[in-house]
Amino acid sequence: MDLLVFLYLALGMCIPGLLAVLSKNPVHAVLWVLVLIIHQAFLLYTLGSEFLAAVQIIVYAGAVLVLFLFVVYMINLRMEERWRVFVKRSSLGLLILLFFAFFFFKSLAFLTALSPHFKANLHYDLSQGTNLWWIARYLFTHYLFQFELIGVLLLVVVLGAVFLLRKLKEVEGDSL
Amino acid sequence: MVTLSLNFGSLALELFFLLSGIFIFMIDRFIKSKSYAFWLSFWVILGSMVFILFIPFGDFTRAFRIDFFSSSIKFLLLIGFFFVLLLSDTHLNNFPGLNFGEFYGLLFFSLFGIFVVLSSQDFLTLFIGLELMSIPLYFLIATQYVYRKESLEGALKYFIAGALSGGLYILFLGIVYYATGTIYFEEVSKRLAQGLLKKELLLGAVFFISALSIKLSLVPFHMWAPDAYEASPLPITAFLSGLIKFAVMAVLIKVLILAYSPLKIEIGKILIPISLLTILIGSLLAIRQDNLVRLLAYSSIAHVGYAVLGLVSGDFAGYGFSLFYMFVYLFTTIGSFGIMIYLVRANRGFLEIPNLAGICQNLPFISLLLLIFLFSLAGVPPTAGFMAKFYIFLMLVKSQYIGVAILALLVSVIGAYPYIRVIKVIYMDKGHLGYYKPTYPIFLAFSLIVATFIVILLGIYPRPMLDFIQRTLFLYISLQFLQL
Amino acid sequence: MADFGLLSAILWFPLLGIAAIIITNRSRPDTIKVIALITALIDFILSILLLYRFDFTNANFQFVEKIPWLDVINSFYFLGVDGISVLFVPLSTLVTLLCILISWYSIEEKVKEFYLALLFTNIAMVGVFLSLDLLLFYVFWEALLIPMYLIIGIWGGPRRIYSTIKFFLYTFFGSIFMLAAIIYLFLQFGTFDYTLLIGKTFTPQVEKLLFLGFLLAFAVKVPMWPFHTWLPDAHTEAPTAGSVILAGILIKLGGYGMVRFLLPLFPQATLFFAKLILVLSVIAIIYAGLACLWQDDLKRLIAYSSVSHMGFVTLGIFSLNPIGINGAILQMINHGIVTGALFMCVGVIYDRTHSRAINYYGGLATTFPLYAALFMIFTLASIGLPGTNGFVGEFLILQGAFMKDKAMVIFAATGVIIGAAYMLWLYQRVFFEKPVSGVFNLPPLRWNELLSLIPMVLLIFLIGLYPNPFLDFMKTSVSKILANIP
């Protein structure tokens, strides 16, 4: 049963992924990525990390993809639909693909070899609390400082973006 | 139950900067005259230069530590930052389209990031600090688009390079955490000292160095530098190439000492080809540049290459020489960008080298200063640039990397050419461009004179500065080994 | 130690002049010139005082000053003179003084920068001759490049930029290897102190490499035969003062460096390479002499003759006996005087006619007699006529070389004949024959030109007729330097 579910989810990620790359309509492509991400979230859930699954849905499906859709709507990307070939040097692409595949399998072996170390180093025990509980506990105790720093980071980003959009106007007659 | 003692005293300076930055953002709407922001930053920085001497050493959680090393480097950086402020004031008065309080506010946020980076005790804080340091700069570079539309491109390039750096860093972080289960410098060092996981952590180090080489613009991650430099307002360029690189070099040294000291020889071997290529490519590409900022961008690439050569031997004295090199470079940068700010006041076209032809006729003082800085960049005695290079070569030969030293020496001859070409244009070509002769604003004159003084003083008598840096490092290292 | 500080005084005194010039307004060029002249004059008087106080029976370093400079790396501010360097110090200050005089009217633009550069050159030149710490030596050696680069590049002739960049890169390239060798020496023995480094031994291979490192720097400066191509360009395009400094002092630095460093520090390698350098010297003498014969540019001809004369100097040095080396040092001083004077002479007519082409001139002897007489004296001194200083130097060198290698001397002596040929032919083409239109009504020699040429004439005859006091200065030190060479 587990295997069946895994296979379904895996296919549910691979096929939309391919379709997202291959479809010429950008809106369709974004929607295929949405399908991909939802399957990914379920896969994470079956692996027992409910927190990551939720993050996947909220952040990627909820925020990032919506942004993508906005961008796609705002800049008119109808031109690509009429191109016959999107990428010209497909052989180069194939080479890069092969390289990454090689890299991927290598690193898989590398990570598998490291896995016992990782298990030995685990600081938490899932029988004592859920993922979410442990994450919250670490975030507000051990990593409090980093957590606050990320808050500052977000603040800076927001302030900067507002500054850039509202304050600056092009100066006429003087340029560098 | 975990209890935390939060020692805000050691975080005081950083909070001070953060609050100043936020304060500027809050009140900027309500104040018309923008010079308040400069004066606020001026006094804040002067105050912190005094204040930093009284901050007690200590931790704020495990992640953040004030110690002798970080405080010393911070003090040097504050001096540099002070001059960047002075340059900014001159530049913004000249370009009113940029003159916003937020300019200084963002600079404060970036300084906050630098300080976090320097005090961090684990790889995660380091990462967030690096991002905090860079993100305000993306905005600051982009501000220039009010005068120059292409600036957005440069800002975007820097942003993408920064994102790539972040990605590589996260990969490194993942490997380290997966392999050791910890992100703290000392813990990683302990695992390494037990002889565990050397191969895996070395792989991680490769990603770490790649991530930092984007900030340092080492080959092959140097492409963004010329575009971003050209795109930024000039004081920001000085900030990018002087302060940021100094800070990143300091933190690279810190990580090599704290986390990776058992692997420092191997990492040094990785750094040799990187730094040699960096010097070579920086020097070669500088030859063809016609824009002064782009020329200095390539020269900054090459100079960081020399500074990294001090790290290859894994000798602590070499680390000190690298820091000394970056300090000299910091002041050379401040001086040369100060001169450019002055030149741009005289004529907007003066950033193109051919337009500089014959300016020594009407601007003799500024030409003389530029001459001194260019010879310092070329590494000709009696300027500080020579002393800095000399110590690096000394270190290389001492640690038996004679071949590397010879190669670097040969490339330094090529590297001298672009600078003497600029001198040639200024002093020996006939001028044709009309311009008026602007006055010297007091802050600009002050920073130029101080920078010149330092560049010549360190060329003639570098001993006290070198002693200071070496002692800082040795004290730091010996303390670390006592703890281990 | 009553004389303590004299060397520092000579070395740094021009700084006062530099400061005074910097604060002088550039709209008053005459004040600037007078300040520079007075500075150089006082500096020259100080260096004469040095000669006067110098004890030439003592082979050790005198007037020594040693203060820690960079004690992290054990480097000292270490000055001193011995018989080898003591004559070069007054020569440098004299050349600076005369350069200021000769440029009095010919430099009209950027006057302030010019005199600043000249005084800075003076500091660097004297510094090179005085320093006994290898790092300090290197710093002065390289610092000299900056003002020379500017002097040639700013006030030079039409192709000055090509020449000055070539000059800069050539010499920079050469000295880089010296820096590498200096660093190696330091790491081997932990000191930059010249006096401590004498008598250290190396494995033969290392010694040869170090020797080559130093030699490359010196050979480019001298310049020896395959490295000479920058010199004709630089000389030709430099302003008069620049040519005089180049000929008078700068290329002497190479020869001085050979005597000072190569011979005592690396005696075995010196013996090993001596033959090679002798051959190169002879090639330089003959090749450059022949090259002189088909030059049509006055300055270029004299520049090639410099290469030829410096060939004699290296020949003398590497004959490795006291006579040859004494002759070589004396010849360096002679060459500084004579060639400097010749460049000044060319400058004199160049200022009046703005042409350096030999076939532009003719018949100057009738229209410009006093000048012709002075030029004759310098020509004869350059050829080495007995009674002039050139004879003493060349004779000693040839005698020294004869003791070392007879075949070389036969070839080198033909160089003397070629020298007579090109100089006399030059004189004939410029001063005799029918006067051409451009040389009538030339204004007479100005006071500053006379003042700068006459000391040269006096020195030529002084050294030519009574060379003993000059040789006395160097004798003991030269035999000390040769003590290490078996």
PDB file of N, CA and C in Angstrom, chain B residues 195-241:
ATOM      1  N   GLY B 195      39.387  13.632  13.879  1.00  0.00           N
ATOM      2  CA  GLY B 195      39.729  12.935  12.642  1.00  0.00           C
ATOM      3  C   GLY B 195      38.533  12.368  11.911  1.00  0.00           C
ATOM      4  N   LEU B 196      37.326  12.841  12.285  1.00  0.00           N
ATOM      5  CA  LEU B 196      36.130  12.313  11.648  1.00  0.00           C
ATOM      6  C   LEU B 196      35.766  13.135  10.418  1.00  0.00           C
ATOM      7  N   LEU B 197      35.196  12.464   9.417  1.00  0.00           N
ATOM      8  CA  LEU B 197      34.458  13.156   8.356  1.00  0.00           C
ATOM      9  C   LEU B 197      35.261  14.209   7.627  1.00  0.00           C
ATOM     10  N   LYS B 198      36.578  13.992   7.519  1.00  0.00           N
ATOM     11  CA  LYS B 198      37.387  15.029   6.880  1.00  0.00           C
ATOM     12  C   LYS B 198      36.941  15.276   5.459  1.00  0.00           C
ATOM     13  N   LYS B 199      36.688  14.158   4.747  1.00  0.00           N
ATOM     14  CA  LYS B 199      36.362  14.292   3.333  1.00  0.00           C
ATOM     15  C   LYS B 199      35.078  15.088   3.155  1.00  0.00           C
ATOM     16  N   GLU B 200      34.069  14.734   3.952  1.00  0.00           N
ATOM     17  CA  GLU B 200      32.772  15.380   3.794  1.00  0.00           C
ATOM     18  C   GLU B 200      32.874  16.862   4.122  1.00  0.00           C
ATOM     19  N   LEU B 201      33.573  17.172   5.204  1.00  0.00           N
ATOM     20  CA  LEU B 201      33.650  18.573   5.593  1.00  0.00           C
ATOM     21  C   LEU B 201      34.501  19.375   4.612  1.00  0.00           C
ATOM     22  N   LEU B 202      35.475  18.705   3.989  1.00  0.00           N
ATOM     23  CA  LEU B 202      36.254  19.412   2.975  1.00  0.00           C
ATOM     24  C   LEU B 202      35.362  19.747   1.789  1.00  0.00           C
ATOM     25  N   LEU B 203      34.499  18.802   1.426  1.00  0.00           N
ATOM     26  CA  LEU B 203      33.549  19.088   0.359  1.00  0.00           C
ATOM     27  C   LEU B 203      32.690  20.289   0.740  1.00  0.00           C
ATOM     28  N   GLY B 204      32.253  20.283   2.009  1.00  0.00           N
ATOM     29  CA  GLY B 204      31.480  21.424   2.487  1.00  0.00           C
ATOM     30  C   GLY B 204      32.267  22.702   2.364  1.00  0.00           C
ATOM     31  N   ALA B 205      33.557  22.629   2.716  1.00  0.00           N
ATOM     32  CA  ALA B 205      34.380  23.838   2.670  1.00  0.00           C
ATOM     33  C   ALA B 205      34.452  24.397   1.263  1.00  0.00           C
ATOM     34  N   VAL B 206      34.438  23.492   0.262  1.00  0.00           N
ATOM     35  CA  VAL B 206      34.474  23.983  -1.107  1.00  0.00           C
ATOM     36  C   VAL B 206      33.263  24.858  -1.376  1.00  0.00           C
ATOM     37  N   PHE B 207      32.099  24.390  -0.912  1.00  0.00           N
ATOM     38  CA  PHE B 207      30.894  25.204  -1.124  1.00  0.00           C
ATOM     39  C   PHE B 207      30.980  26.501  -0.323  1.00  0.00           C
ATOM     40  N   PHE B 208      31.514  26.394   0.878  1.00  0.00           N
ATOM     41  CA  PHE B 208      31.639  27.585   1.722  1.00  0.00           C
ATOM     42  C   PHE B 208      32.514  28.632   1.025  1.00  0.00           C
ATOM     43  N   ILE B 209      33.655  28.160   0.511  1.00  0.00           N
ATOM     44  CA  ILE B 209      34.563  29.103  -0.153  1.00  0.00           C
ATOM     45  C   ILE B 209      33.906  29.674  -1.395  1.00  0.00           C
ATOM     46  N   SER B 210      33.141  28.824  -2.114  1.00  0.00           N
ATOM     47  CA  SER B 210      32.464  29.360  -3.299  1.00  0.00           C
ATOM     48  C   SER B 210      31.499  30.456  -2.894  1.00  0.00           C
ATOM     49  N   ALA B 211      30.751  30.210  -1.814  1.00  0.00           N
ATOM     50  CA  ALA B 211      29.767  31.203  -1.388  1.00  0.00           C
ATOM     51  C   ALA B 211      30.461  32.510  -1.029  1.00  0.00           C
ATOM     52  N   LEU B 212      31.556  32.409  -0.276  1.00  0.00           N
ATOM     53  CA  LEU B 212      32.240  33.643   0.107  1.00  0.00           C
ATOM     54  C   LEU B 212      32.966  34.258  -1.077  1.00  0.00           C
ATOM     55  N   SER B 213      33.404  33.409  -2.056  1.00  0.00           N
ATOM     56  CA  SER B 213      34.117  34.030  -3.183  1.00  0.00           C
ATOM     57  C   SER B 213      33.196  34.894  -4.001  1.00  0.00           C
ATOM     58  N   ILE B 214      31.900  34.655  -3.911  1.00  0.00           N
ATOM     59  CA  ILE B 214      31.005  35.569  -4.620  1.00  0.00           C
ATOM     60  C   ILE B 214      31.062  36.931  -3.961  1.00  0.00           C
ATOM     61  N   LYS B 215      31.061  36.960  -2.636  1.00  0.00           N
ATOM     62  CA  LYS B 215      31.154  38.247  -1.953  1.00  0.00           C
ATOM     63  C   LYS B 215      32.518  38.891  -2.193  1.00  0.00           C
ATOM     64  N   LEU B 216      33.557  38.054  -2.266  1.00  0.00           N
ATOM     65  CA  LEU B 216      34.906  38.591  -2.451  1.00  0.00           C
ATOM     66  C   LEU B 216      35.235  38.791  -3.924  1.00  0.00           C
ATOM     67  N   SER B 217      34.331  38.353  -4.800  1.00  0.00           N
ATOM     68  CA  SER B 217      34.540  38.376  -6.250  1.00  0.00           C
ATOM     69  C   SER B 217      35.841  37.695  -6.658  1.00  0.00           C
ATOM     70  N   LEU B 218      35.981  36.456  -6.230  1.00  0.00           N
ATOM     71  CA  LEU B 218      37.100  35.648  -6.726  1.00  0.00           C
ATOM     72  C   LEU B 218      36.660  34.916  -7.987  1.00  0.00           C
ATOM     73  N   VAL B 219      37.626  34.654  -8.867  1.00  0.00           N
ATOM     74  CA  VAL B 219      37.330  33.852 -10.043  1.00  0.00           C
ATOM     75  C   VAL B 219      36.900  32.477  -9.572  1.00  0.00           C
ATOM     76  N   PRO B 220      35.918  31.797 -10.120  1.00  0.00           N
ATOM     77  CA  PRO B 220      35.110  32.156 -11.295  1.00  0.00           C
ATOM     78  C   PRO B 220      33.825  32.904 -10.961  1.00  0.00           C
ATOM     79  N   PHE B 221      33.736  33.500  -9.793  1.00  0.00           N
ATOM     80  CA  PHE B 221      32.501  34.201  -9.443  1.00  0.00           C
ATOM     81  C   PHE B 221      32.707  35.710  -9.455  1.00  0.00           C
ATOM     82  N   HIS B 222      33.489  36.201 -10.413  1.00  0.00           N
ATOM     83  CA  HIS B 222      33.832  37.617 -10.395  1.00  0.00           C
ATOM     84  C   HIS B 222      32.993  38.449 -11.346  1.00  0.00           C
ATOM     85  N   MET B 223      32.127  37.775 -12.141  1.00  0.00           N
ATOM     86  CA  MET B 223      31.484  38.490 -13.255  1.00  0.00           C
ATOM     87  C   MET B 223      30.634  39.676 -12.807  1.00  0.00           C
ATOM     88  N   TRP B 224      30.047  39.557 -11.625  1.00  0.00           N
ATOM     89  CA  TRP B 224      29.122  40.624 -11.230  1.00  0.00           C
ATOM     90  C   TRP B 224      29.855  41.910 -10.914  1.00  0.00           C
ATOM     91  N   ALA B 225      31.104  41.782 -10.474  1.00  0.00           N
ATOM     92  CA  ALA B 225      31.765  42.937  -9.863  1.00  0.00           C
ATOM     93  C   ALA B 225      31.798  44.184 -10.753  1.00  0.00           C
ATOM     94  N   PRO B 226      32.313  44.095 -11.991  1.00  0.00           N
ATOM     95  CA  PRO B 226      32.408  45.339 -12.762  1.00  0.00           C
ATOM     96  C   PRO B 226      31.051  45.995 -13.002  1.00  0.00           C
ATOM     97  N   ASP B 227      30.029  45.172 -13.294  1.00  0.00           N
ATOM     98  CA  ASP B 227      28.722  45.756 -13.566  1.00  0.00           C
ATOM     99  C   ASP B 227      28.136  46.397 -12.316  1.00  0.00           C
ATOM    100  N   ALA B 228      28.243  45.672 -11.205  1.00  0.00           N
ATOM    101  CA  ALA B 228      27.666  46.219  -9.984  1.00  0.00           C
ATOM    102  C   ALA B 228      28.419  47.471  -9.550  1.00  0.00           C
ATOM    103  N   TYR B 229      29.724  47.468  -9.706  1.00  0.00           N
ATOM    104  CA  TYR B 229      30.509  48.638  -9.304  1.00  0.00           C
ATOM    105  C   TYR B 229      30.131  49.843 -10.150  1.00  0.00           C
ATOM    106  N   GLU B 230      29.999  49.594 -11.441  1.00  0.00           N
ATOM    107  CA  GLU B 230      29.685  50.697 -12.324  1.00  0.00           C
ATOM    108  C   GLU B 230      28.291  51.223 -12.035  1.00  0.00           C
ATOM    109  N   ALA B 231      27.397  50.316 -11.602  1.00  0.00           N
ATOM    110  CA  ALA B 231      26.017  50.715 -11.403  1.00  0.00           C
ATOM    111  C   ALA B 231      25.807  51.500 -10.116  1.00  0.00           C
ATOM    112  N   SER B 232      26.680  51.297  -9.119  1.00  0.00           N
ATOM    113  CA  SER B 232      26.376  51.871  -7.801  1.00  0.00           C
ATOM    114  C   SER B 232      26.743  53.333  -7.726  1.00  0.00           C
ATOM    115  N   PRO B 233      26.102  54.060  -6.781  1.00  0.00           N
ATOM    116  CA  PRO B 233      26.622  55.375  -6.432  1.00  0.00           C
ATOM    117  C   PRO B 233      28.041  55.206  -5.886  1.00  0.00           C
ATOM    118  N   LEU B 234      28.898  56.185  -6.123  1.00  0.00           N
ATOM    119  CA  LEU B 234      30.322  55.965  -5.825  1.00  0.00           C
ATOM    120  C   LEU B 234      30.630  55.602  -4.365  1.00  0.00           C
ATOM    121  N   PRO B 235      29.999  56.242  -3.370  1.00  0.00           N
ATOM    122  CA  PRO B 235      30.329  55.834  -1.999  1.00  0.00           C
ATOM    123  C   PRO B 235      29.961  54.386  -1.735  1.00  0.00           C
ATOM    124  N   ILE B 236      28.882  53.943  -2.388  1.00  0.00           N
ATOM    125  CA  ILE B 236      28.484  52.546  -2.195  1.00  0.00           C
ATOM    126  C   ILE B 236      29.506  51.618  -2.830  1.00  0.00           C
ATOM    127  N   THR B 237      30.076  52.032  -3.939  1.00  0.00           N
ATOM    128  CA  THR B 237      31.125  51.208  -4.541  1.00  0.00           C
ATOM    129  C   THR B 237      32.302  51.087  -3.587  1.00  0.00           C
ATOM    130  N   ALA B 238      32.652  52.211  -2.969  1.00  0.00           N
ATOM    131  CA  ALA B 238      33.747  52.154  -2.005  1.00  0.00           C
ATOM    132  C   ALA B 238      33.387  51.214  -0.867  1.00  0.00           C
ATOM    133  N   PHE B 239      32.132  51.270  -0.435  1.00  0.00           N
ATOM    134  CA  PHE B 239      31.664  50.390   0.639  1.00  0.00           C
ATOM    135  C   PHE B 239      31.769  48.932   0.215  1.00  0.00           C
ATOM    136  N   LEU B 240      31.293  48.675  -1.020  1.00  0.00           N
ATOM    137  CA  LEU B 240      31.313  47.306  -1.548  1.00  0.00           C
ATOM    138  C   LEU B 240      32.716  46.749  -1.625  1.00  0.00           C
ATOM    139  N   SER B 241      33.627  47.554  -2.158  1.00  0.00           N
ATOM    140  CA  SER B 241      34.928  46.957  -2.437  1.00  0.00           C
ATOM    141  C   SER B 241      35.867  47.120  -1.259  1.00  0.00           C
TER     142      SER B 241
END
